[in-house]
GROMACS .gro file of C-alpha atoms in nm:
model
  200
    1MET     CA    1   0.000  -0.014   0.004
    2PRO     CA    2   0.144   0.357  -0.071
    3ALA     CA    3   0.260   0.593   0.205
    4ASP     CA    4   0.001   0.832   0.107
    5SER     CA    5  -0.276   0.577   0.164
    6THR     CA    6  -0.149   0.466   0.486
    7LEU     CA    7  -0.468   0.430   0.723
    8HIS     CA    8  -0.476   0.465   1.079
    9ALA     CA    9  -0.784   0.522   1.308
   10PRO     CA   10  -0.687   0.762   1.559
   11GLY     CA   11  -0.734   0.633   1.917
   12ARG     CA   12  -0.695   0.769   2.259
   13TRP     CA   13  -0.389   0.942   2.392
   14ARG     CA   14  -0.119   0.743   2.596
   15THR     CA   15   0.131   0.856   2.825
   16VAL     CA   16   0.419   0.770   2.556
   17ASP     CA   17   0.236   0.996   2.337
   18ILE     CA   18   0.219   1.297   2.535
   19LEU     CA   19   0.585   1.266   2.646
   20THR     CA   20   0.694   1.248   2.290
   21CYS     CA   21   0.518   1.547   2.214
   22ALA     CA   22   0.647   1.714   2.493
   23VAL     CA   23   1.026   1.605   2.447
   24LEU     CA   24   0.971   1.716   2.050
   25ALA     CA   25   0.840   2.045   2.187
   26VAL     CA   26   1.133   2.135   2.402
   27ALA     CA   27   1.414   2.030   2.141
   28PHE     CA   28   1.227   2.226   1.858
   29GLY     CA   29   1.145   2.519   2.121
   30VAL     CA   30   1.562   2.568   2.142
   31VAL     CA   31   1.579   2.535   1.759
   32PHE     CA   32   1.293   2.814   1.734
   33TRP     CA   33   1.514   3.026   1.980
   34ALA     CA   34   1.846   2.972   1.791
   35TRP     CA   35   1.659   3.045   1.418
   36ASN     CA   36   1.515   3.347   1.557
   37PHE     CA   37   1.896   3.469   1.551
   38VAL     CA   38   1.925   3.324   1.192
   39TRP     CA   39   1.638   3.524   1.080
   40ALA     CA   40   1.757   3.843   1.254
   41GLY     CA   41   2.091   3.811   1.054
   42VAL     CA   42   1.948   3.707   0.687
   43ASP     CA   43   1.658   3.946   0.726
   44PRO     CA   44   1.857   4.274   0.652
   45ALA     CA   45   2.044   4.106   0.357
   46LEU     CA   46   1.694   4.049   0.173
   47THR     CA   47   1.659   4.424   0.144
   48PHE     CA   48   1.631   4.376  -0.261
   49PHE     CA   49   1.334   4.198  -0.205
   50PRO     CA   50   1.186   4.148   0.172
   51PRO     CA   51   0.917   3.890   0.075
   52LEU     CA   52   1.165   3.657   0.010
   53ALA     CA   53   1.216   3.615   0.392
   54GLY     CA   54   0.939   3.377   0.409
   55ILE     CA   55   1.156   3.106   0.254
   56LEU     CA   56   1.318   3.068   0.599
   57TYR     CA   57   0.982   2.988   0.753
   58GLY     CA   58   0.954   2.627   0.717
   59VAL     CA   59   1.180   2.559   1.031
   60TRP     CA   60   0.950   2.707   1.263
   61LEU     CA   61   0.674   2.453   1.136
   62ILE     CA   62   0.850   2.139   1.168
   63PRO     CA   63   0.686   2.029   1.510
   64ALA     CA   64   0.324   2.075   1.349
   65VAL     CA   65   0.386   1.835   1.135
   66LEU     CA   66   0.658   1.591   1.246
   67ALA     CA   67   0.468   1.507   1.589
   68PRO     CA   68   0.119   1.434   1.410
   69LEU     CA   69   0.342   1.173   1.160
   70ILE     CA   70   0.496   0.988   1.466
   71VAL     CA   71   0.212   0.976   1.706
   72ARG     CA   72  -0.091   1.011   1.487
   73ARG     CA   73  -0.335   1.142   1.723
   74ALA     CA   74  -0.585   1.459   1.662
   75GLY     CA   75  -0.396   1.755   1.831
   76ALA     CA   76  -0.044   1.642   1.821
   77GLY     CA   77   0.068   1.904   1.594
   78LEU     CA   78  -0.130   2.213   1.779
   79LEU     CA   79   0.027   2.064   2.126
   80THR     CA   80   0.377   2.036   1.989
   81GLU     CA   81   0.376   2.338   1.824
   82ALA     CA   82   0.218   2.562   2.073
   83LEU     CA   83   0.473   2.378   2.350
   84ALA     CA   84   0.777   2.459   2.108
   85ALA     CA   85   0.654   2.828   2.076
   86THR     CA   86   0.610   2.867   2.437
   87VAL     CA   87   0.960   2.716   2.536
   88SER     CA   88   1.120   2.962   2.250
   89ALA     CA   89   0.907   3.242   2.434
   90LEU     CA   90   1.044   3.159   2.769
   91LEU     CA   91   1.409   3.132   2.634
   92GLY     CA   92   1.360   3.484   2.508
   93SER     CA   93   1.192   3.517   2.181
   94VAL     CA   94   1.243   3.845   2.011
   95TRP     CA   95   0.861   3.880   1.964
   96GLY     CA   96   0.789   3.817   2.335
   97LEU     CA   97   0.470   3.640   2.459
   98LEU     CA   98   0.323   3.682   2.116
   99VAL     CA   99   0.486   3.403   1.964
  100VAL     CA  100   0.287   3.157   2.206
  101TYR     CA  101  -0.035   3.235   2.035
  102GLN     CA  102   0.127   3.243   1.695
  103GLY     CA  103   0.219   2.880   1.808
  104LEU     CA  104  -0.134   2.788   1.853
  105VAL     CA  105  -0.222   2.937   1.505
  106GLN     CA  106   0.040   2.762   1.337
  107GLY     CA  107  -0.034   2.426   1.501
  108LEU     CA  108  -0.368   2.474   1.375
  109GLY     CA  109  -0.308   2.528   1.049
  110GLY     CA  110  -0.125   2.223   1.033
  111GLU     CA  111  -0.386   2.052   1.182
  112LEU     CA  112  -0.667   2.104   0.890
  113ALA     CA  113  -0.418   1.912   0.666
  114PHE     CA  114  -0.481   1.597   0.863
  115ALA     CA  115  -0.820   1.671   0.986
  116ALA     CA  116  -0.888   1.674   0.605
  117GLY     CA  117  -0.800   1.313   0.586
  118ARG     CA  118  -0.973   1.217   0.929
  119TYR     CA  119  -0.654   1.150   1.080
  120ARG     CA  120  -0.653   0.851   0.874
  121ARG     CA  121  -0.378   0.987   0.627
  122PHE     CA  122  -0.003   1.047   0.716
  123GLY     CA  123   0.180   1.016   0.402
  124THR     CA  124   0.403   1.259   0.193
  125ALA     CA  125   0.097   1.448   0.059
  126ALA     CA  126  -0.062   1.516   0.387
  127ALA     CA  127   0.268   1.621   0.533
  128VAL     CA  128   0.338   1.857   0.223
  129ALA     CA  129  -0.027   2.006   0.279
  130ALA     CA  130   0.022   2.040   0.691
  131GLY     CA  131   0.347   2.232   0.633
  132ALA     CA  132   0.204   2.476   0.362
  133LEU     CA  133  -0.137   2.533   0.563
  134ALA     CA  134   0.060   2.584   0.884
  135CYS     CA  135   0.290   2.855   0.708
  136PHE     CA  136  -0.009   2.992   0.559
  137ALA     CA  137  -0.162   3.041   0.897
  138ALA     CA  138   0.143   3.137   1.033
  139THR     CA  139   0.217   3.444   0.780
  140LEU     CA  140  -0.161   3.489   0.779
  141TRP     CA  141  -0.077   3.625   1.124
  142ASP     CA  142   0.225   3.811   1.043
  143VAL     CA  143   0.063   4.030   0.804
  144PHE     CA  144  -0.227   4.140   1.033
  145VAL     CA  145  -0.029   4.171   1.320
  146TYR     CA  146   0.298   4.281   1.198
  147TYR     CA  147   0.275   4.415   0.873
  148PRO     CA  148  -0.071   4.536   0.868
  149THR     CA  149   0.029   4.849   0.644
  150TYR     CA  150   0.263   4.660   0.392
  151ASP     CA  151   0.137   4.649   0.032
  152LEU     CA  152  -0.069   4.355  -0.051
  153TRP     CA  153   0.095   4.255  -0.396
  154ALA     CA  154   0.414   4.384  -0.355
  155TYR     CA  155   0.480   4.217   0.022
  156LYS     CA  156   0.189   4.033   0.162
  157VAL     CA  157   0.084   3.791  -0.131
  158PRO     CA  158   0.469   3.688  -0.218
  159TYR     CA  159   0.555   3.688   0.176
  160ILE     CA  160   0.302   3.431   0.221
  161ALA     CA  161   0.373   3.220  -0.117
  162PHE     CA  162   0.756   3.176  -0.013
  163ALA     CA  163   0.661   3.085   0.321
  164MET     CA  164   0.380   2.817   0.202
  165LEU     CA  165   0.673   2.661  -0.025
  166SER     CA  166   0.920   2.665   0.261
  167GLY     CA  167   0.673   2.485   0.465
  168ALA     CA  168   0.594   2.253   0.224
  169ILE     CA  169   0.965   2.120   0.167
  170VAL     CA  170   1.117   2.211   0.495
  171ALA     CA  171   0.859   2.123   0.752
  172GLY     CA  172   0.644   1.886   0.499
  173LEU     CA  173   0.901   1.679   0.326
  174GLY     CA  174   1.147   1.738   0.593
  175SER     CA  175   0.950   1.568   0.865
  176ARG     CA  176   0.856   1.299   0.638
  177ALA     CA  177   1.238   1.236   0.586
  178LEU     CA  178   1.309   1.255   0.949
  179VAL     CA  179   1.048   0.984   1.036
  180LYS     CA  180   1.181   0.770   0.742
  181ALA     CA  181   1.549   0.829   0.874
  182MET     CA  182   1.423   0.686   1.217
  183LEU     CA  183   1.228   0.383   1.106
  184PRO     CA  184   1.529   0.157   1.068
  185THR     CA  185   1.613   0.228   1.427
  186GLY     CA  186   1.333   0.115   1.577
  187VAL     CA  187   1.262   0.405   1.801
  188LEU     CA  188   0.945   0.455   1.641
  189ASP     CA  189   0.802   0.113   1.662
  190ARG     CA  190   0.571   0.196   1.972
  191PHE     CA  191   0.397   0.432   1.752
  192PRO     CA  192   0.171   0.387   1.471
  193ALA     CA  193   0.433   0.531   1.251
  194GLY     CA  194   0.656   0.225   1.315
  195ARG     CA  195   0.404   0.006   1.121
  196GLU     CA  196   0.563   0.152   0.812
  197ARG     CA  197   0.889   0.003   0.886
  198ALA     CA  198   0.833  -0.324   0.691
  199ARG     CA  199   0.730  -0.128   0.384
  200ILE     CA  200   1.046   0.100   0.379
   0.00000   0.00000   0.00000
């Protein structure tokens, strides 16, 4: 059966599912905090076309895709993304506590893709869609909260488009690649994702 057709009925949350989301959140919260400096360093170099900064966005959306691909529970992306954003804020995000609310928005965006498949499809197509939708939600927040006066076609639309591309590739395909890389190690054997091990 192709990976995109992998079916799994979402069940009850287990302790191991919650702990896994929490561990991913802490790890990526640190990554988020570090990536803030990358964004701050690269952004000034893009003055020739500021919307291109959206291409850096995908890293911030990985938990919203990776967690659901592993534990396959409704709300996994929302929980992990929001917790990661909270960890980032506690470490000293330049955006302060607003980043926590944005984490919730990002997580909800990613959840839409898996919800559309009734939490039964966790293949490449779902991962790519989740990454793109999470970035769409994130940058929609940006243009309303941070860039409300910026030009729609000169900045907002291309910024969102570049971010969605980044989300699809980095968060979507990147998360699928991480899962595939972990499968042979056996660390996912306790999760629904581990059932793909024999097919990969």
